[in-house]
Amino acid sequence: MENNKSEEKPLLFTLRGFHLSEDYGFLLPNPLSELPALYGPWMEIANNLPHLIQSHQLRSQVYKMPQLSSQHLKGHRELRLAHLALSFITMGFVWQEGEEETVKLLPRNLAVPYWEISQMLGLPPILVHADFVLANWKKKNLNGPLEIENLDTIFSLPGGESLRGFILVTCLVEKAAAPGLKAVVQAGNAILQPDKEALHKALQEMAKAIKEMTDALKRMHDYVDPAIFYAVIRIFLSGWKDNPAMPGGLIYEGVSDEPMSYSGGSAAQSTVLHAFDELLTIHHSKESTAFLHRMRDYMPPHHRAFIEEIQSAPSLKQHILSSGNEKLRIAYNQCVSILADLRTYHIAIVTKFIVIAAANAKAKKGKPSHWAGNFQINPPSSLQERGTGGSGILSFLKSVRDTTRAGIIQG
């Protein structure tokens, strides 16, 4: 039977089938940074956000914006750039005055096209990881490498070099994951064949990629100032769901009379770790799983489909358990262990950039000239121990790390 070609099982899937590339992973390859001239009014504002926010002029500029139709946008990359631009404008508009004077309504000249573009892309009308990181990068020298010295963001918000560093380091973590996604596909296909050697090699490649992700994440210390991240940047990544500063959500004028609630940006919106968790059959707690699954609604549909494809495929863990193959068990455990290490490192970053930064900001509160660089520090109190996605951050991250570690197959 085994030699009969017609009986050979089909390959599970390819990266290309999900609009993913071997080089870029989930990053949008070579995002556009210009829209057609018709959309000049959007781009003019989006390209000048730090100044408009810091001089308290953004809201008045938005109210003056002409109402533009989204129907002249052509193709996926123009839509992604438009979503990125309107997401940045929306975050600046909502949080221009900090959490003291938020708005209850997004005006129709912004809300209607933003909603239409979101519907076309299958994304929510709020800044998501797929905008902020995946579509917000460009090379300074087009022929140069995808390295931080040769990269810049397309749009910015208050936070200067620290914001740029935060976005671009995260971008490089996503790039480091690309060989790991290729390995996920190879592992899935090797199980179907079945091909022990190919599976072993895929697991080794995956472990190597996860380690590279941790190494990329370490550069956060070099490029981001914790005081600026905590007190200046974070509020602009906050949403209007489970946020005491905006308990009623936000009305998108011309879309619905009822306010809508959406979560802010979160690393949990990155598809990478969801893909690894599914392949390795890592089971998180009920509460963590509910939050992680809710974050999938904030991913581009083809990224979400990639996770679902892995989920519906034969179980890697079962395959290794039933094969009794020691070499595969060791390679699998190495992936799980290195994934737990990445999560431990993420906890250390969050502790430094949020928990310790919160304590420092609290200690300095009330002192007259509390500035970090050019930014007056006025940290958002509603975010003190929470992630911008709305999770109780350290307990969530520790729980997810511990359930990862529990995935080890005992010998």
GROMACS .gro file of C-alpha atoms in nm:
model
  411
    1MET     CA    1   0.000   0.000   0.000
    2GLU     CA    2   0.269   0.243   0.104
    3ASN     CA    3   0.432   0.250  -0.237
    4ASN     CA    4   0.109   0.321  -0.421
    5LYS     CA    5   0.141   0.686  -0.532
    6SER     CA    6  -0.235   0.741  -0.555
    7GLU     CA    7  -0.264   0.654  -0.185
    8GLU     CA    8  -0.004   0.914  -0.083
    9LYS     CA    9  -0.158   1.163   0.154
   10PRO     CA   10  -0.176   1.524   0.035
   11LEU     CA   11   0.049   1.786   0.188
   12LEU     CA   12  -0.120   1.958   0.478
   13PHE     CA   13  -0.060   2.318   0.383
   14THR     CA   14   0.185   2.580   0.262
   15LEU     CA   15   0.273   2.927   0.389
   16ARG     CA   16   0.174   3.074   0.054
   17GLY     CA   17  -0.179   2.941   0.092
   18PHE     CA   18  -0.218   3.183   0.384
   19HIS     CA   19  -0.045   3.479   0.214
   20LEU     CA   20   0.259   3.425   0.437
   21SER     CA   21   0.618   3.441   0.319
   22GLU     CA   22   0.922   3.239   0.421
   23ASP     CA   23   1.124   3.559   0.459
   24TYR     CA   24   0.877   3.779   0.645
   25GLY     CA   25   0.647   3.542   0.835
   26PHE     CA   26   0.344   3.743   0.949
   27LEU     CA   27   0.502   4.080   0.862
   28LEU     CA   28   0.342   4.250   0.564
   29PRO     CA   29   0.618   4.232   0.300
   30ASN     CA   30   0.735   4.578   0.191
   31PRO     CA   31   0.437   4.781   0.313
   32LEU     CA   32   0.333   5.088   0.114
   33SER     CA   33   0.396   5.427   0.274
   34GLU     CA   34   0.198   5.641   0.026
   35LEU     CA   35  -0.175   5.644  -0.057
   36PRO     CA   36  -0.331   5.789  -0.376
   37ALA     CA   37  -0.339   6.173  -0.377
   38LEU     CA   38  -0.713   6.175  -0.299
   39TYR     CA   39  -0.627   6.056   0.053
   40GLY     CA   40  -0.381   6.342   0.112
   41PRO     CA   41  -0.590   6.485   0.402
   42TRP     CA   42  -0.553   6.156   0.595
   43MET     CA   43  -0.182   6.123   0.524
   44GLU     CA   44  -0.107   6.485   0.613
   45ILE     CA   45  -0.251   6.430   0.961
   46ALA     CA   46  -0.110   6.077   1.006
   47ASN     CA   47   0.240   6.197   0.913
   48ASN     CA   48   0.232   6.474   1.174
   49LEU     CA   49   0.075   6.304   1.476
   50PRO     CA   50   0.337   6.363   1.750
   51HIS     CA   51   0.330   6.740   1.687
   52LEU     CA   52  -0.050   6.759   1.652
   53ILE     CA   53  -0.103   6.562   1.975
   54GLN     CA   54   0.156   6.745   2.181
   55SER     CA   55   0.025   7.085   2.067
   56HIS     CA   56  -0.334   6.969   2.140
   57GLN     CA   57  -0.442   7.038   1.780
   58LEU     CA   58  -0.521   6.688   1.654
   59ARG     CA   59  -0.889   6.684   1.744
   60SER     CA   60  -0.961   7.016   1.575
   61GLN     CA   61  -0.771   6.897   1.263
   62VAL     CA   62  -0.977   6.576   1.252
   63TYR     CA   63  -1.305   6.767   1.277
   64LYS     CA   64  -1.196   6.966   0.969
   65MET     CA   65  -1.105   6.657   0.766
   66PRO     CA   66  -1.314   6.605   0.451
   67GLN     CA   67  -1.530   6.291   0.442
   68LEU     CA   68  -1.352   6.062   0.195
   69SER     CA   69  -1.486   5.741   0.046
   70SER     CA   70  -1.279   5.427   0.090
   71GLN     CA   71  -1.383   5.294  -0.252
   72HIS     CA   72  -1.081   5.435  -0.437
   73LEU     CA   73  -0.839   5.220  -0.238
   74LYS     CA   74  -0.703   4.935  -0.451
   75GLY     CA   75  -0.553   4.611  -0.328
   76HIS     CA   76  -0.453   4.468   0.007
   77ARG     CA   77  -0.150   4.687   0.074
   78GLU     CA   78  -0.336   5.016   0.014
   79LEU     CA   79  -0.611   4.898   0.248
   80ARG     CA   80  -0.355   4.802   0.514
   81LEU     CA   81  -0.185   5.142   0.490
   82ALA     CA   82  -0.522   5.320   0.513
   83HIS     CA   83  -0.615   5.110   0.820
   84LEU     CA   84  -0.277   5.189   0.975
   85ALA     CA   85  -0.316   5.564   0.911
   86LEU     CA   86  -0.674   5.584   1.044
   87SER     CA   87  -0.585   5.365   1.345
   88PHE     CA   88  -0.301   5.598   1.444
   89ILE     CA   89  -0.523   5.904   1.394
   90THR     CA   90  -0.800   5.742   1.602
   91MET     CA   91  -0.567   5.654   1.892
   92GLY     CA   92  -0.428   6.009   1.891
   93PHE     CA   93  -0.778   6.157   1.871
   94VAL     CA   94  -0.913   5.951   2.161
   95TRP     CA   95  -0.612   5.990   2.394
   96GLN     CA   96  -0.491   6.342   2.298
   97GLU     CA   97  -0.573   6.476   2.646
   98GLY     CA   98  -0.475   6.159   2.835
   99GLU     CA   99  -0.739   5.972   3.032
  100GLU     CA  100  -0.880   6.291   3.182
  101GLU     CA  101  -1.070   6.416   2.878
  102THR     CA  102  -1.149   6.121   2.656
  103VAL     CA  103  -1.415   6.144   2.386
  104LYS     CA  104  -1.739   5.950   2.358
  105LEU     CA  105  -1.775   5.985   1.982
  106LEU     CA  106  -1.552   5.936   1.679
  107PRO     CA  107  -1.674   6.183   1.414
  108ARG     CA  108  -1.827   6.037   1.097
  109ASN     CA  109  -1.558   6.175   0.862
  110LEU     CA  110  -1.314   5.943   1.043
  111ALA     CA  111  -1.548   5.670   1.172
  112VAL     CA  112  -1.725   5.581   0.844
  113PRO     CA  113  -1.423   5.522   0.618
  114TYR     CA  114  -1.238   5.356   0.908
  115TRP     CA  115  -1.528   5.116   0.958
  116GLU     CA  116  -1.553   5.040   0.584
  117ILE     CA  117  -1.181   4.966   0.552
  118SER     CA  118  -1.191   4.752   0.867
  119GLN     CA  119  -1.479   4.550   0.722
  120MET     CA  120  -1.291   4.497   0.395
  121LEU     CA  121  -0.984   4.370   0.581
  122GLY     CA  122  -1.172   4.170   0.845
  123LEU     CA  123  -1.004   4.375   1.119
  124PRO     CA  124  -1.163   4.572   1.406
  125PRO     CA  125  -1.174   4.956   1.390
  126ILE     CA  126  -0.894   5.006   1.644
  127LEU     CA  127  -0.513   4.996   1.630
  128VAL     CA  128  -0.405   4.630   1.627
  129HIS     CA  129  -0.067   4.453   1.619
  130ALA     CA  130  -0.119   4.389   1.246
  131ASP     CA  131  -0.114   4.770   1.195
  132PHE     CA  132   0.122   4.893   1.464
  133VAL     CA  133   0.403   4.645   1.393
  134LEU     CA  134   0.331   4.420   1.094
  135ALA     CA  135   0.246   4.700   0.846
  136ASN     CA  136   0.435   4.991   1.004
  137TRP     CA  137   0.792   4.943   0.883
  138LYS     CA  138   1.005   5.053   0.589
  139LYS     CA  139   1.365   5.014   0.485
  140LYS     CA  140   1.575   5.330   0.467
  141ASN     CA  141   1.791   5.173   0.196
  142LEU     CA  142   1.570   4.944  -0.011
  143ASN     CA  143   1.861   4.716  -0.098
  144GLY     CA  144   1.985   4.703   0.260
  145PRO     CA  145   1.907   4.437   0.523
  146LEU     CA  146   1.601   4.407   0.745
  147GLU     CA  147   1.793   4.527   1.050
  148ILE     CA  148   1.709   4.799   1.297
  149GLU     CA  149   1.975   5.043   1.168
  150ASN     CA  150   1.815   5.024   0.822
  151LEU     CA  151   1.453   5.043   0.938
  152ASP     CA  152   1.206   5.316   1.022
  153THR     CA  153   0.838   5.330   1.111
  154ILE     CA  154   0.582   5.470   0.866
  155PHE     CA  155   0.375   5.656   1.129
  156SER     CA  156   0.452   5.763   1.483
  157LEU     CA  157   0.285   5.883   1.802
  158PRO     CA  158   0.434   6.065   2.104
  159GLY     CA  159   0.732   5.871   2.243
  160GLY     CA  160   1.005   5.964   1.997
  161GLU     CA  161   1.295   5.721   1.966
  162SER     CA  162   1.150   5.491   2.234
  163LEU     CA  163   0.831   5.442   2.033
  164ARG     CA  164   1.031   5.381   1.718
  165GLY     CA  165   1.247   5.129   1.906
  166PHE     CA  166   0.944   4.952   2.055
  167ILE     CA  167   0.782   4.906   1.715
  168LEU     CA  168   1.098   4.804   1.529
  169VAL     CA  169   1.232   4.562   1.793
  170THR     CA  170   0.889   4.392   1.790
  171CYS     CA  171   0.910   4.388   1.410
  172LEU     CA  172   1.245   4.206   1.435
  173VAL     CA  173   1.096   3.953   1.679
  174GLU     CA  174   0.831   3.880   1.414
  175LYS     CA  175   1.102   3.847   1.147
  176ALA     CA  176   1.300   3.607   1.368
  177ALA     CA  177   0.985   3.392   1.390
  178ALA     CA  178   0.963   3.344   1.010
  179PRO     CA  179   1.183   3.029   0.991
  180GLY     CA  180   0.979   2.891   1.284
  181LEU     CA  181   0.656   2.927   1.085
  182LYS     CA  182   0.818   2.748   0.792
  183ALA     CA  183   0.913   2.474   1.042
  184VAL     CA  184   0.551   2.455   1.168
  185VAL     CA  185   0.437   2.381   0.813
  186GLN     CA  186   0.716   2.126   0.761
  187ALA     CA  187   0.632   1.954   1.090
  188GLY     CA  188   0.263   1.934   1.002
  189ASN     CA  189   0.345   1.786   0.662
  190ALA     CA  190   0.602   1.543   0.810
  191ILE     CA  191   0.335   1.399   1.043
  192LEU     CA  192   0.108   1.329   0.745
  193GLN     CA  193   0.377   1.156   0.540
  194PRO     CA  194   0.489   1.025   0.804
  195ASP     CA  195   0.859   1.118   0.791
  196LYS     CA  196   1.050   1.099   1.122
  197GLU     CA  197   1.368   1.263   0.991
  198ALA     CA  198   1.183   1.558   0.838
  199LEU     CA  199   0.984   1.600   1.161
  200HIS     CA  200   1.298   1.596   1.375
  201LYS     CA  201   1.464   1.856   1.153
  202ALA     CA  202   1.151   2.078   1.160
  203LEU     CA  203   1.141   2.070   1.541
  204GLN     CA  204   1.509   2.167   1.559
  205GLU     CA  205   1.447   2.458   1.319
  206MET     CA  206   1.150   2.569   1.528
  207ALA     CA  207   1.352   2.565   1.853
  208LYS     CA  208   1.627   2.767   1.684
  209ALA     CA  209   1.375   3.028   1.561
  210ILE     CA  210   1.214   3.067   1.906
  211LYS     CA  211   1.559   3.124   2.057
  212GLU     CA  212   1.627   3.389   1.789
  213MET     CA  213   1.300   3.558   1.886
  214THR     CA  214   1.419   3.582   2.248
  215ASP     CA  215   1.753   3.725   2.130
  216ALA     CA  216   1.568   3.986   1.920
  217LEU     CA  217   1.347   4.077   2.217
  218LYS     CA  218   1.657   4.149   2.428
  219ARG     CA  219   1.724   4.456   2.213
  220MET     CA  220   1.423   4.624   2.376
  221HIS     CA  221   1.663   4.733   2.655
  222ASP     CA  222   1.884   4.918   2.406
  223TYR     CA  223   1.610   5.104   2.222
  224VAL     CA  224   1.327   5.178   2.467
  225ASP     CA  225   1.330   5.394   2.781
  226PRO     CA  226   1.097   5.231   3.039
  227ALA     CA  227   0.983   5.568   3.182
  228ILE     CA  228   0.873   5.689   2.838
  229PHE     CA  229   0.717   5.356   2.745
  230TYR     CA  230   0.513   5.344   3.065
  231ALA     CA  231   0.408   5.705   3.096
  232VAL     CA  232   0.392   5.832   2.737
  233ILE     CA  233   0.350   5.547   2.490
  234ARG     CA  234   0.119   5.299   2.661
  235ILE     CA  235  -0.193   5.512   2.673
  236PHE     CA  236  -0.196   5.542   2.293
  237LEU     CA  237  -0.211   5.162   2.268
  238SER     CA  238  -0.509   5.143   2.506
  239GLY     CA  239  -0.855   5.043   2.397
  240TRP     CA  240  -1.210   5.113   2.507
  241LYS     CA  241  -1.309   4.775   2.643
  242ASP     CA  242  -1.268   4.700   3.015
  243ASN     CA  243  -1.097   5.038   3.050
  244PRO     CA  244  -1.216   5.251   3.347
  245ALA     CA  245  -1.110   5.565   3.156
  246MET     CA  246  -1.371   5.487   2.887
  247PRO     CA  247  -1.636   5.277   3.059
  248GLY     CA  248  -1.899   5.344   2.791
  249GLY     CA  249  -1.688   5.246   2.489
  250LEU     CA  250  -1.687   5.468   2.179
  251ILE     CA  251  -1.961   5.568   1.936
  252TYR     CA  252  -1.853   5.540   1.572
  253GLU     CA  253  -2.072   5.818   1.426
  254GLY     CA  254  -2.252   5.722   1.106
  255VAL     CA  255  -2.187   5.351   1.176
  256SER     CA  256  -2.400   5.286   1.484
  257ASP     CA  257  -2.577   5.491   1.750
  258GLU     CA  258  -2.467   5.238   2.010
  259PRO     CA  259  -2.115   5.267   2.155
  260MET     CA  260  -1.873   4.986   2.066
  261SER     CA  261  -1.594   4.842   2.280
  262TYR     CA  262  -1.260   4.712   2.149
  263SER     CA  263  -0.946   4.599   2.331
  264GLY     CA  264  -0.619   4.785   2.294
  265GLY     CA  265  -0.299   4.649   2.143
  266SER     CA  266  -0.145   4.338   2.296
  267ALA     CA  267   0.138   4.098   2.217
  268ALA     CA  268  -0.135   3.832   2.236
  269GLN     CA  269  -0.256   3.967   1.898
  270SER     CA  270   0.063   3.834   1.738
  271THR     CA  271  -0.022   3.508   1.561
  272VAL     CA  272   0.325   3.361   1.616
  273LEU     CA  273   0.289   3.218   1.968
  274HIS     CA  274  -0.066   3.100   1.896
  275ALA     CA  275   0.075   2.896   1.605
  276PHE     CA  276   0.350   2.743   1.821
  277ASP     CA  277   0.105   2.667   2.104
  278GLU     CA  278  -0.132   2.490   1.865
  279LEU     CA  279   0.141   2.281   1.704
  280LEU     CA  280   0.287   2.180   2.042
  281THR     CA  281  -0.064   2.124   2.191
  282ILE     CA  282  -0.003   2.361   2.483
  283HIS     CA  283  -0.318   2.395   2.693
  284HIS     CA  284  -0.352   2.717   2.890
  285SER     CA  285  -0.593   2.782   3.178
  286LYS     CA  286  -0.957   2.845   3.096
  287GLU     CA  287  -0.924   3.218   3.170
  288SER     CA  288  -0.600   3.263   2.970
  289THR     CA  289  -0.741   3.063   2.678
  290ALA     CA  290  -1.053   3.280   2.670
  291PHE     CA  291  -0.841   3.597   2.650
  292LEU     CA  292  -0.604   3.451   2.387
  293HIS     CA  293  -0.894   3.333   2.172
  294ARG     CA  294  -1.059   3.674   2.197
  295MET     CA  295  -0.734   3.830   2.071
  296ARG     CA  296  -0.762   3.617   1.754
  297ASP     CA  297  -1.052   3.840   1.647
  298TYR     CA  298  -0.792   4.118   1.623
  299MET     CA  299  -0.578   3.932   1.367
  300PRO     CA  300  -0.603   3.945   0.987
  301PRO     CA  301  -0.836   3.662   0.875
  302HIS     CA  302  -0.563   3.470   0.689
  303HIS     CA  303  -0.344   3.469   1.002
  304ARG     CA  304  -0.636   3.338   1.207
  305ALA     CA  305  -0.699   3.073   0.939
  306PHE     CA  306  -0.336   2.959   0.970
  307ILE     CA  307  -0.385   2.888   1.343
  308GLU     CA  308  -0.712   2.705   1.274
  309GLU     CA  309  -0.542   2.490   1.011
  310ILE     CA  310  -0.279   2.377   1.263
  311GLN     CA  311  -0.552   2.317   1.521
  312SER     CA  312  -0.747   2.091   1.286
  313ALA     CA  313  -0.440   1.888   1.179
  314PRO     CA  314  -0.335   1.558   1.345
  315SER     CA  315  -0.176   1.619   1.687
  316LEU     CA  316   0.204   1.642   1.693
  317LYS     CA  317   0.212   1.546   2.061
  318GLN     CA  318  -0.003   1.236   2.006
  319HIS     CA  319   0.211   1.141   1.707
  320ILE     CA  320   0.529   1.159   1.917
  321LEU     CA  321   0.373   0.977   2.214
  322SER     CA  322   0.244   0.693   1.998
  323SER     CA  323   0.570   0.668   1.800
  324GLY     CA  324   0.767   0.618   2.122
  325ASN     CA  325   1.060   0.782   1.941
  326GLU     CA  326   1.307   0.917   2.198
  327LYS     CA  327   1.482   1.149   1.951
  328LEU     CA  328   1.149   1.315   1.859
  329ARG     CA  329   1.048   1.342   2.226
  330ILE     CA  330   1.373   1.525   2.308
  331ALA     CA  331   1.335   1.763   2.009
  332TYR     CA  332   0.972   1.832   2.104
  333ASN     CA  333   1.065   1.901   2.467
  334GLN     CA  334   1.338   2.137   2.353
  335CYS     CA  335   1.078   2.342   2.162
  336VAL     CA  336   0.850   2.355   2.467
  337SER     CA  337   1.135   2.448   2.698
  338ILE     CA  338   1.268   2.726   2.470
  339LEU     CA  339   0.912   2.860   2.425
  340ALA     CA  340   0.878   2.874   2.807
  341ASP     CA  341   1.213   3.059   2.818
  342LEU     CA  342   1.082   3.317   2.568
  343ARG     CA  343   0.776   3.369   2.787
  344THR     CA  344   0.995   3.404   3.097
  345TYR     CA  345   1.196   3.669   2.918
  346HIS     CA  346   0.877   3.851   2.818
  347ILE     CA  347   0.780   3.854   3.188
  348ALA     CA  348   1.116   4.018   3.270
  349ILE     CA  349   1.056   4.284   3.002
  350VAL     CA  350   0.703   4.356   3.126
  351THR     CA  351   0.830   4.374   3.485
  352LYS     CA  352   1.090   4.635   3.387
  353PHE     CA  353   0.877   4.838   3.145
  354ILE     CA  354   0.548   4.832   3.334
  355VAL     CA  355   0.567   4.714   3.696
  356ILE     CA  356   0.895   4.882   3.799
  357ALA     CA  357   0.825   5.182   3.574
  358ALA     CA  358   0.484   5.216   3.746
  359ALA     CA  359   0.647   5.217   4.088
  360ASN     CA  360   0.904   5.477   3.974
  361ALA     CA  361   0.634   5.698   3.823
  362LYS     CA  362   0.430   5.674   4.144
  363ALA     CA  363   0.732   5.768   4.355
  364LYS     CA  364   0.793   6.079   4.144
  365LYS     CA  365   0.430   6.183   4.119
  366GLY     CA  366   0.367   6.531   4.248
  367LYS     CA  367   0.729   6.637   4.206
  368PRO     CA  368   0.721   6.954   3.998
  369SER     CA  369   0.947   6.885   3.702
  370HIS     CA  370   0.895   6.519   3.624
  371TRP     CA  371   1.001   6.495   3.261
  372ALA     CA  372   1.153   6.213   3.059
  373GLY     CA  373   1.333   6.360   2.762
  374ASN     CA  374   1.090   6.612   2.614
  375PHE     CA  375   0.782   6.443   2.757
  376GLN     CA  376   0.596   6.550   3.066
  377ILE     CA  377   0.517   6.236   3.261
  378ASN     CA  378   0.152   6.180   3.343
  379PRO     CA  379   0.106   5.803   3.354
  380PRO     CA  380  -0.243   5.660   3.302
  381SER     CA  381  -0.370   5.533   3.639
  382SER     CA  382  -0.626   5.299   3.483
  383LEU     CA  383  -0.344   5.096   3.327
  384GLN     CA  384  -0.127   5.053   3.634
  385GLU     CA  385  -0.105   4.673   3.652
  386ARG     CA  386  -0.289   4.589   3.332
  387GLY     CA  387  -0.179   4.520   2.980
  388THR     CA  388  -0.311   4.755   2.712
  389GLY     CA  389  -0.517   4.460   2.585
  390GLY     CA  390  -0.697   4.467   2.921
  391SER     CA  391  -0.542   4.163   3.091
  392GLY     CA  392  -0.411   4.155   3.450
  393ILE     CA  393  -0.069   4.135   3.303
  394LEU     CA  394   0.182   3.953   3.525
  395SER     CA  395  -0.054   3.686   3.654
  396PHE     CA  396  -0.164   3.618   3.295
  397LEU     CA  397   0.192   3.594   3.160
  398LYS     CA  398   0.310   3.372   3.446
  399SER     CA  399   0.013   3.141   3.406
  400VAL     CA  400   0.075   3.108   3.032
  401ARG     CA  401   0.448   3.044   3.090
  402ASP     CA  402   0.374   2.777   3.354
  403THR     CA  403   0.121   2.594   3.135
  404THR     CA  404   0.377   2.602   2.852
  405ARG     CA  405   0.634   2.435   3.075
  406ALA     CA  406   0.376   2.175   3.179
  407GLY     CA  407   0.363   2.061   2.815
  408ILE     CA  408   0.694   1.873   2.849
  409ILE     CA  409   0.658   1.500   2.770
  410GLN     CA  410   0.807   1.308   3.060
  411GLY     CA  411   1.047   1.029   2.967
   0.00000   0.00000   0.00000
